């Protein structure tokens, strides 16, 4: 299986990435027990299939350690040059409070050590409390570490448009923001996309397949309850669907997506991801990787082999127009984490 050229994005001058990123939230617990040896074998399979870009975080259980061990095994089996083919984007999610240069550098050093790298490809920063503007100090110190070569690029996770604007106005160069974005949750289209286009900032999106709910498995099925939702992702995105319009409307969406998927001879998940990938400002879609438990590499590869036409988009929009307005209910991107 070789991915086509349209699966790649020249994200920055030095980072050429796969537009489907392997999400490592799934190794943090709540998605099934991960065996480290099996996980690393699976990582080789992903990279060999062309899925070379990893999204992780300091708090995703062993995610940073798995990257470090994978890099060591990659060098041992294929030589140092093979490292040029992988990209690993981590996050730092500190508790709000006073930020000193030492606090910031100590935490960046932990990620460098765990991932066994001399420089982080992308540091995606999250901050829980906008009322505490120490986030600007944290970013300023990260900017210094970037100048010193410990971080290649600075990015954000779940910042809203207003605070992305504040950070940009402070002269801090941000290359991407990670946000929830799907056929169910289109909040980025309200303000975020336009701002990102104007400032050359890419969006990396998660939740684009609603934790697996946007799939044939749930088409025509009764509404899942507690014990049916056996991963953290399924629980999370079922709540999003409830707020968006409920299970009845979601069934309408799945039926529409199935029509479109059959027309293009792909899966419902393929249509859901393809739609988001072709939205303005979107650099890539993060698809969860349950390493060693469930692989969807062949299915994910089909995302790059078809184009949605105007009729397809109209059909999907017709369902969405019947839903509640999540922007009014929740607020801008990331506001669900700051309530």
mmCIF file of C-alpha atoms in Angstrom, residues 96-330:
data_model
loop_
_atom_site.group_PDB
_atom_site.id
_atom_site.type_symbol
_atom_site.label_atom_id
_atom_site.label_comp_id
_atom_site.label_asym_id
_atom_site.label_seq_id
_atom_site.Cartn_x
_atom_site.Cartn_y
_atom_site.Cartn_z
ATOM 1 C CA UNK A 96 -2.269 27.534 35.107
ATOM 2 C CA UNK A 97 -0.122 29.676 37.379
ATOM 3 C CA UNK A 98 3.082 31.677 37.285
ATOM 4 C CA UNK A 99 5.317 30.665 34.399
ATOM 5 C CA UNK A 100 9.077 31.071 34.720
ATOM 6 C CA UNK A 101 11.733 30.261 32.181
ATOM 7 C CA UNK A 102 12.831 27.353 34.409
ATOM 8 C CA UNK A 103 9.320 25.815 34.632
ATOM 9 C CA UNK A 104 8.918 25.977 30.864
ATOM 10 C CA UNK A 105 12.391 24.672 30.040
ATOM 11 C CA UNK A 106 12.195 21.842 32.598
ATOM 12 C CA UNK A 107 8.940 20.617 31.031
ATOM 13 C CA UNK A 108 10.225 20.896 27.480
ATOM 14 C CA UNK A 109 13.317 18.945 28.560
ATOM 15 C CA UNK A 110 11.093 16.136 29.884
ATOM 16 C CA UNK A 111 9.463 15.773 26.434
ATOM 17 C CA UNK A 112 12.851 15.927 24.686
ATOM 18 C CA UNK A 113 14.177 13.184 26.947
ATOM 19 C CA UNK A 114 11.110 10.923 26.698
ATOM 20 C CA UNK A 115 10.903 11.239 22.908
ATOM 21 C CA UNK A 116 14.697 10.923 22.551
ATOM 22 C CA UNK A 117 14.999 13.974 20.301
ATOM 23 C CA UNK A 118 17.275 17.030 20.330
ATOM 24 C CA UNK A 119 14.436 19.273 19.077
ATOM 25 C CA UNK A 120 10.655 18.903 19.180
ATOM 26 C CA UNK A 121 9.114 19.014 15.683
ATOM 27 C CA UNK A 122 6.011 20.797 16.982
ATOM 28 C CA UNK A 123 5.063 21.844 20.507
ATOM 29 C CA UNK A 124 1.287 22.287 20.758
ATOM 30 C CA UNK A 125 0.449 24.311 23.857
ATOM 31 C CA UNK A 126 -2.821 24.138 25.801
ATOM 32 C CA UNK A 127 -3.929 26.440 28.630
ATOM 33 C CA UNK A 128 -6.956 25.784 30.821
ATOM 34 C CA UNK A 129 -7.778 29.254 32.131
ATOM 35 C CA UNK A 130 -7.927 32.355 29.908
ATOM 36 C CA UNK A 131 -8.417 34.553 32.998
ATOM 37 C CA UNK A 132 -4.811 33.715 33.901
ATOM 38 C CA UNK A 133 -2.732 35.377 31.197
ATOM 39 C CA UNK A 134 0.495 33.651 32.225
ATOM 40 C CA UNK A 135 -0.011 31.654 29.020
ATOM 41 C CA UNK A 136 1.656 34.553 27.198
ATOM 42 C CA UNK A 137 4.761 34.197 29.394
ATOM 43 C CA UNK A 138 4.827 30.445 28.753
ATOM 44 C CA UNK A 139 4.680 31.036 24.998
ATOM 45 C CA UNK A 140 7.333 33.762 25.188
ATOM 46 C CA UNK A 141 9.732 31.367 26.959
ATOM 47 C CA UNK A 142 8.906 28.629 24.453
ATOM 48 C CA UNK A 143 9.784 31.147 21.742
ATOM 49 C CA UNK A 144 13.209 31.569 23.384
ATOM 50 C CA UNK A 145 13.681 27.788 23.442
ATOM 51 C CA UNK A 146 12.691 27.739 19.775
ATOM 52 C CA UNK A 147 15.430 30.286 19.010
ATOM 53 C CA UNK A 148 17.881 28.060 20.916
ATOM 54 C CA UNK A 149 16.887 25.040 18.819
ATOM 55 C CA UNK A 150 14.944 22.939 21.344
ATOM 56 C CA UNK A 151 11.611 23.465 19.564
ATOM 57 C CA UNK A 152 11.259 23.674 15.782
ATOM 58 C CA UNK A 153 7.724 25.129 15.653
ATOM 59 C CA UNK A 154 5.182 26.524 18.109
ATOM 60 C CA UNK A 155 1.501 25.593 17.942
ATOM 61 C CA UNK A 156 -1.657 25.586 20.043
ATOM 62 C CA UNK A 157 -4.343 23.132 21.091
ATOM 63 C CA UNK A 158 -7.972 24.163 21.666
ATOM 64 C CA UNK A 159 -7.431 27.913 21.713
ATOM 65 C CA UNK A 160 -10.388 30.018 20.554
ATOM 66 C CA UNK A 161 -10.145 32.677 17.854
ATOM 67 C CA UNK A 162 -10.033 35.589 20.305
ATOM 68 C CA UNK A 163 -7.004 34.226 22.168
ATOM 69 C CA UNK A 164 -5.304 33.035 18.995
ATOM 70 C CA UNK A 165 -5.578 36.668 17.908
ATOM 71 C CA UNK A 166 -4.082 37.934 21.210
ATOM 72 C CA UNK A 167 -1.134 35.520 20.869
ATOM 73 C CA UNK A 168 -0.527 36.459 17.234
ATOM 74 C CA UNK A 169 -0.728 40.177 18.077
ATOM 75 C CA UNK A 170 1.917 39.609 20.786
ATOM 76 C CA UNK A 171 4.322 38.672 17.985
ATOM 77 C CA UNK A 172 4.367 34.938 18.750
ATOM 78 C CA UNK A 173 4.536 32.885 15.541
ATOM 79 C CA UNK A 174 1.995 30.056 15.661
ATOM 80 C CA UNK A 175 1.898 27.527 12.821
ATOM 81 C CA UNK A 176 -1.168 25.480 13.814
ATOM 82 C CA UNK A 177 -4.088 25.094 16.218
ATOM 83 C CA UNK A 178 -5.659 21.740 17.050
ATOM 84 C CA UNK A 179 -9.456 21.811 17.291
ATOM 85 C CA UNK A 180 -12.523 19.569 17.201
ATOM 86 C CA UNK A 181 -13.972 19.672 13.679
ATOM 87 C CA UNK A 182 -16.369 17.237 12.018
ATOM 88 C CA UNK A 183 -19.567 17.037 10.005
ATOM 89 C CA UNK A 184 -21.294 17.173 13.407
ATOM 90 C CA UNK A 185 -19.183 19.947 14.944
ATOM 91 C CA UNK A 186 -18.563 22.688 12.397
ATOM 92 C CA UNK A 187 -17.779 25.481 14.872
ATOM 93 C CA UNK A 188 -14.379 26.281 13.266
ATOM 94 C CA UNK A 189 -16.286 27.570 10.203
ATOM 95 C CA UNK A 190 -17.732 30.475 12.214
ATOM 96 C CA UNK A 191 -14.552 32.465 13.042
ATOM 97 C CA UNK A 192 -11.500 30.231 13.320
ATOM 98 C CA UNK A 193 -11.025 29.287 9.659
ATOM 99 C CA UNK A 194 -11.040 32.878 8.395
ATOM 100 C CA UNK A 195 -8.490 34.015 11.002
ATOM 101 C CA UNK A 196 -6.228 31.046 10.265
ATOM 102 C CA UNK A 197 -6.351 31.712 6.526
ATOM 103 C CA UNK A 198 -5.393 35.358 7.085
ATOM 104 C CA UNK A 199 -2.423 34.411 9.306
ATOM 105 C CA UNK A 200 -1.164 31.274 7.544
ATOM 106 C CA UNK A 201 -2.099 29.017 10.471
ATOM 107 C CA UNK A 202 -3.134 25.415 9.788
ATOM 108 C CA UNK A 203 -5.826 23.516 11.657
ATOM 109 C CA UNK A 204 -5.247 19.956 12.808
ATOM 110 C CA UNK A 205 -8.622 18.454 13.547
ATOM 111 C CA UNK A 206 -9.748 15.727 15.905
ATOM 112 C CA UNK A 207 -13.151 14.139 16.451
ATOM 113 C CA UNK A 208 -13.607 14.069 12.675
ATOM 114 C CA UNK A 209 -15.009 10.518 12.796
ATOM 115 C CA UNK A 210 -16.670 11.132 16.207
ATOM 116 C CA UNK A 211 -14.634 8.420 17.914
ATOM 117 C CA UNK A 212 -15.853 5.837 15.386
ATOM 118 C CA UNK A 213 -19.549 6.746 15.559
ATOM 119 C CA UNK A 214 -19.367 8.076 11.986
ATOM 120 C CA UNK A 215 -19.211 4.565 10.547
ATOM 121 C CA UNK A 216 -21.333 1.762 9.093
ATOM 122 C CA UNK A 217 -21.281 0.051 12.495
ATOM 123 C CA UNK A 218 -23.841 2.536 13.886
ATOM 124 C CA UNK A 219 -26.044 2.937 10.793
ATOM 125 C CA UNK A 220 -29.576 1.728 11.479
ATOM 126 C CA UNK A 221 -28.689 0.851 15.062
ATOM 127 C CA UNK A 222 -30.608 1.748 18.223
ATOM 128 C CA UNK A 223 -29.150 4.528 20.332
ATOM 129 C CA UNK A 224 -26.127 3.184 22.268
ATOM 130 C CA UNK A 225 -26.307 3.416 26.060
ATOM 131 C CA UNK A 226 -23.690 3.445 28.834
ATOM 132 C CA UNK A 227 -22.056 0.010 28.538
ATOM 133 C CA UNK A 228 -22.236 0.084 24.686
ATOM 134 C CA UNK A 229 -19.934 3.120 24.745
ATOM 135 C CA UNK A 230 -16.847 1.194 25.772
ATOM 136 C CA UNK A 231 -14.131 3.754 24.975
ATOM 137 C CA UNK A 232 -13.536 7.280 26.220
ATOM 138 C CA UNK A 233 -13.903 8.530 22.633
ATOM 139 C CA UNK A 234 -17.320 6.934 22.124
ATOM 140 C CA UNK A 235 -18.621 8.475 25.367
ATOM 141 C CA UNK A 236 -17.235 11.890 24.479
ATOM 142 C CA UNK A 237 -18.620 12.066 20.946
ATOM 143 C CA UNK A 238 -21.991 10.575 21.840
ATOM 144 C CA UNK A 239 -22.397 13.649 24.098
ATOM 145 C CA UNK A 240 -21.474 15.905 21.152
ATOM 146 C CA UNK A 241 -24.098 14.164 18.969
ATOM 147 C CA UNK A 242 -26.732 14.588 21.708
ATOM 148 C CA UNK A 243 -26.026 18.344 21.823
ATOM 149 C CA UNK A 244 -25.962 18.594 18.010
ATOM 150 C CA UNK A 245 -29.345 17.035 17.327
ATOM 151 C CA UNK A 246 -29.678 13.586 18.856
ATOM 152 C CA UNK A 247 -29.581 10.023 17.584
ATOM 153 C CA UNK A 248 -32.500 10.373 15.142
ATOM 154 C CA UNK A 249 -30.847 13.178 13.198
ATOM 155 C CA UNK A 250 -27.500 11.379 13.427
ATOM 156 C CA UNK A 251 -29.123 8.371 11.727
ATOM 157 C CA UNK A 252 -30.211 10.689 8.910
ATOM 158 C CA UNK A 253 -26.626 11.880 8.585
ATOM 159 C CA UNK A 254 -25.272 8.304 8.532
ATOM 160 C CA UNK A 255 -27.812 7.257 5.884
ATOM 161 C CA UNK A 256 -26.813 10.245 3.731
ATOM 162 C CA UNK A 257 -23.115 9.483 4.182
ATOM 163 C CA UNK A 258 -23.726 5.849 3.258
ATOM 164 C CA UNK A 259 -25.322 6.935 -0.054
ATOM 165 C CA UNK A 260 -22.325 9.144 -0.807
ATOM 166 C CA UNK A 261 -19.846 6.462 0.324
ATOM 167 C CA UNK A 262 -21.459 3.837 -1.925
ATOM 168 C CA UNK A 263 -21.309 6.221 -4.883
ATOM 169 C CA UNK A 264 -17.538 6.613 -4.418
ATOM 170 C CA UNK A 265 -17.004 2.984 -3.285
ATOM 171 C CA UNK A 266 -15.532 4.047 0.046
ATOM 172 C CA UNK A 267 -16.610 3.968 3.709
ATOM 173 C CA UNK A 268 -18.677 6.431 5.763
ATOM 174 C CA UNK A 269 -15.533 7.325 7.760
ATOM 175 C CA UNK A 270 -13.694 8.050 4.485
ATOM 176 C CA UNK A 271 -16.390 10.561 3.472
ATOM 177 C CA UNK A 272 -16.335 12.211 6.917
ATOM 178 C CA UNK A 273 -12.534 12.631 6.859
ATOM 179 C CA UNK A 274 -12.370 13.666 3.195
ATOM 180 C CA UNK A 275 -14.910 16.451 3.826
ATOM 181 C CA UNK A 276 -12.833 17.939 6.661
ATOM 182 C CA UNK A 277 -9.515 17.540 4.799
ATOM 183 C CA UNK A 278 -10.875 19.700 1.992
ATOM 184 C CA UNK A 279 -12.013 22.552 4.242
ATOM 185 C CA UNK A 280 -10.042 25.816 4.095
ATOM 186 C CA UNK A 281 -7.092 26.096 6.540
ATOM 187 C CA UNK A 282 -7.172 22.379 7.432
ATOM 188 C CA UNK A 283 -3.687 20.875 7.340
ATOM 189 C CA UNK A 284 -4.553 17.414 8.568
ATOM 190 C CA UNK A 285 -7.079 15.198 10.311
ATOM 191 C CA UNK A 286 -6.076 13.223 13.402
ATOM 192 C CA UNK A 287 -7.402 9.655 13.377
ATOM 193 C CA UNK A 288 -6.963 7.670 16.580
ATOM 194 C CA UNK A 289 -4.451 4.814 16.451
ATOM 195 C CA UNK A 290 -5.334 1.976 18.840
ATOM 196 C CA UNK A 291 -1.896 0.469 18.331
ATOM 197 C CA UNK A 292 -1.961 -3.315 18.281
ATOM 198 C CA UNK A 293 -5.725 -3.431 18.997
ATOM 199 C CA UNK A 294 -7.472 -2.181 15.848
ATOM 200 C CA UNK A 295 -5.932 -1.014 12.571
ATOM 201 C CA UNK A 296 -7.754 0.858 9.792
ATOM 202 C CA UNK A 297 -4.796 1.629 7.530
ATOM 203 C CA UNK A 298 -6.248 0.301 4.279
ATOM 204 C CA UNK A 299 -9.552 2.048 4.903
ATOM 205 C CA UNK A 300 -7.847 5.336 5.856
ATOM 206 C CA UNK A 301 -5.751 5.208 2.677
ATOM 207 C CA UNK A 302 -8.955 5.387 0.597
ATOM 208 C CA UNK A 303 -9.581 8.938 1.863
ATOM 209 C CA UNK A 304 -7.097 10.227 -0.720
ATOM 210 C CA UNK A 305 -8.610 8.417 -3.714
ATOM 211 C CA UNK A 306 -11.828 10.326 -4.379
ATOM 212 C CA UNK A 307 -13.340 13.824 -4.498
ATOM 213 C CA UNK A 308 -16.686 14.887 -3.081
ATOM 214 C CA UNK A 309 -18.776 16.842 -5.598
ATOM 215 C CA UNK A 310 -21.184 19.734 -5.024
ATOM 216 C CA UNK A 311 -24.163 17.372 -4.872
ATOM 217 C CA UNK A 312 -22.505 15.326 -2.102
ATOM 218 C CA UNK A 313 -21.822 18.431 -0.041
ATOM 219 C CA UNK A 314 -25.367 19.736 -0.544
ATOM 220 C CA UNK A 315 -26.790 16.461 0.789
ATOM 221 C CA UNK A 316 -24.618 16.619 3.922
ATOM 222 C CA UNK A 317 -25.411 20.305 4.455
ATOM 223 C CA UNK A 318 -29.149 19.589 4.199
ATOM 224 C CA UNK A 319 -28.911 17.300 7.246
ATOM 225 C CA UNK A 320 -26.644 19.663 9.199
ATOM 226 C CA UNK A 321 -29.054 22.540 8.686
ATOM 227 C CA UNK A 322 -31.603 20.680 10.828
ATOM 228 C CA UNK A 323 -29.236 20.500 13.824
ATOM 229 C CA UNK A 324 -28.774 22.789 16.801
ATOM 230 C CA UNK A 325 -26.079 25.479 16.520
ATOM 231 C CA UNK A 326 -23.141 24.144 18.555
ATOM 232 C CA UNK A 327 -21.388 27.510 18.364
ATOM 233 C CA UNK A 328 -24.314 29.102 20.214
ATOM 234 C CA UNK A 329 -24.598 26.193 22.650
ATOM 235 C CA UNK A 330 -20.910 25.666 23.454
#
